[in-house]
mmCIF file of C-alpha atoms in Angstrom:
data_model
loop_
_atom_site.group_PDB
_atom_site.id
_atom_site.type_symbol
_atom_site.label_atom_id
_atom_site.label_comp_id
_atom_site.label_asym_id
_atom_site.label_seq_id
_atom_site.Cartn_x
_atom_site.Cartn_y
_atom_site.Cartn_z
ATOM 1 C CA MET A 1 120.521 -81.469 -35.755
ATOM 2 C CA GLN A 2 122.910 -80.996 -39.222
ATOM 3 C CA LEU A 3 123.427 -83.014 -41.333
ATOM 4 C CA THR A 4 125.997 -82.883 -44.276
ATOM 5 C CA ILE A 5 126.892 -84.691 -47.927
ATOM 6 C CA GLN A 6 129.921 -83.930 -49.269
ATOM 7 C CA LEU A 7 129.342 -84.587 -53.468
ATOM 8 C CA ASP A 8 133.505 -86.716 -53.757
ATOM 9 C CA HIS A 9 132.340 -87.811 -57.095
ATOM 10 C CA PHE A 10 131.804 -85.528 -59.131
ATOM 11 C CA PRO A 11 136.155 -83.645 -61.005
ATOM 12 C CA ILE A 12 137.508 -81.550 -58.518
ATOM 13 C CA GLU A 13 136.056 -77.783 -60.198
ATOM 14 C CA HIS A 14 133.383 -79.318 -58.736
ATOM 15 C CA LYS A 15 133.044 -79.662 -55.677
ATOM 16 C CA THR A 16 129.863 -79.121 -53.820
ATOM 17 C CA THR A 17 128.988 -79.436 -49.887
ATOM 18 C CA ILE A 18 125.549 -79.370 -49.342
ATOM 19 C CA THR A 19 124.819 -78.367 -45.459
ATOM 20 C CA THR A 20 120.771 -78.188 -44.776
ATOM 21 C CA THR A 21 119.031 -78.699 -41.603
ATOM 22 C CA MET A 22 116.322 -81.088 -41.124
ATOM 23 C CA ALA A 23 113.179 -79.018 -42.170
ATOM 24 C CA GLY A 24 109.753 -79.636 -40.463
ATOM 25 C CA PHE A 25 111.441 -82.247 -38.106
ATOM 26 C CA VAL A 26 109.456 -82.233 -34.670
ATOM 27 C CA ASN A 27 110.918 -83.767 -31.120
ATOM 28 C CA ARG A 28 107.651 -84.676 -30.195
ATOM 29 C CA GLU A 29 105.556 -88.534 -29.417
ATOM 30 C CA ASN A 30 106.026 -90.722 -32.251
ATOM 31 C CA ARG A 31 102.132 -91.973 -32.850
ATOM 32 C CA VAL A 32 103.210 -93.937 -35.196
ATOM 33 C CA PRO A 33 102.206 -96.994 -32.831
ATOM 34 C CA HIS A 34 98.711 -95.878 -31.590
ATOM 35 C CA TYR A 35 97.947 -95.935 -35.575
ATOM 36 C CA GLN A 36 98.915 -98.636 -36.238
ATOM 37 C CA ARG A 37 96.948 -99.942 -33.714
ATOM 38 C CA LEU A 38 93.432 -98.426 -34.476
ATOM 39 C CA PHE A 39 93.896 -98.697 -38.062
ATOM 40 C CA GLN A 40 94.440 -102.965 -37.520
ATOM 41 C CA GLU A 41 91.335 -103.091 -34.995
ATOM 42 C CA GLY A 42 88.618 -101.664 -36.876
ATOM 43 C CA ALA A 43 89.282 -103.728 -39.789
ATOM 44 C CA LYS A 44 88.922 -105.941 -37.395
ATOM 45 C CA HIS A 45 85.797 -104.992 -36.884
ATOM 46 C CA GLY A 46 84.798 -103.977 -40.867
ATOM 47 C CA VAL A 47 84.995 -100.893 -40.325
ATOM 48 C CA ARG A 48 86.117 -98.470 -43.302
ATOM 49 C CA GLN A 49 89.733 -96.980 -43.305
ATOM 50 C CA TRP A 50 88.147 -93.520 -44.127
ATOM 51 C CA ASN A 51 85.899 -93.831 -40.832
ATOM 52 C CA GLN A 52 87.917 -95.037 -37.873
ATOM 53 C CA THR A 53 89.503 -92.319 -36.757
ATOM 54 C CA PRO A 54 87.901 -89.212 -34.984
ATOM 55 C CA ARG A 55 88.447 -87.088 -37.222
ATOM 56 C CA SER A 56 86.842 -88.515 -39.806
ATOM 57 C CA LYS A 57 82.977 -87.412 -38.662
ATOM 58 C CA VAL A 58 83.868 -83.913 -38.262
ATOM 59 C CA LEU A 59 85.186 -84.213 -42.202
ATOM 60 C CA LEU A 60 83.155 -86.143 -43.588
ATOM 61 C CA TYR A 61 79.902 -85.174 -42.524
ATOM 62 C CA PRO A 62 80.173 -81.906 -45.047
ATOM 63 C CA TYR A 63 82.021 -83.704 -47.675
ATOM 64 C CA TYR A 64 78.670 -86.304 -47.482
ATOM 65 C CA VAL A 65 76.305 -82.775 -47.012
ATOM 66 C CA MET A 66 77.676 -81.494 -49.968
ATOM 67 C CA LEU A 67 78.572 -84.271 -51.909
ATOM 68 C CA PHE A 68 74.687 -86.076 -51.729
ATOM 69 C CA GLY A 69 73.437 -81.892 -51.728
ATOM 70 C CA GLY A 70 74.935 -81.575 -55.432
ATOM 71 C CA PHE A 71 74.070 -84.252 -56.870
ATOM 72 C CA ALA A 72 70.057 -83.691 -55.243
ATOM 73 C CA GLY A 73 70.274 -79.806 -57.114
ATOM 74 C CA SER A 74 71.314 -81.010 -60.087
ATOM 75 C CA MET A 75 68.658 -83.503 -60.101
ATOM 76 C CA TYR A 76 66.042 -80.830 -59.794
ATOM 77 C CA MET A 77 67.992 -78.970 -62.737
ATOM 78 C CA MET A 78 67.694 -81.050 -64.256
ATOM 79 C CA SER A 79 64.066 -82.507 -63.808
ATOM 80 C CA ARG A 80 63.044 -79.044 -64.083
ATOM 81 C CA MET A 81 65.037 -78.121 -67.808
ATOM 82 C CA VAL A 82 63.252 -80.899 -69.479
ATOM 83 C CA LEU A 83 60.137 -79.568 -68.325
ATOM 84 C CA GLY A 84 61.191 -76.214 -69.698
ATOM 85 C CA HIS A 85 61.231 -74.190 -66.930
ATOM 86 C CA LYS A 86 64.758 -72.664 -66.680
ATOM 87 C CA THR A 87 64.795 -71.405 -62.864
ATOM 88 C CA TRP A 88 65.181 -72.839 -59.672
ATOM 89 C CA PHE A 89 61.439 -71.437 -58.765
ATOM 90 C CA GLY A 90 58.688 -70.343 -60.383
ATOM 91 C CA LYS A 91 56.886 -70.694 -63.441
ATOM 92 C CA GLU A 92 59.411 -69.231 -66.635
#
């Protein structure tokens, strides 16, 4: 499938024809109605939007581990620095 655009509103010496193929077009099933139904039903049950799809747990749990692990590590080291220790372990 090709899309051809004729640009006629420019002067004669600048007339150009742009021909392009539809890059990224894949002939497959339209999943929009499926996801629309999924998100609308989840909203009725009080489920957050980012937690409704089957892939959500795969993506969110590592994110939560990094987020709260980084926060816990920062708080741990801040409290050690207040006490005068500049390393993760030991008295130094």
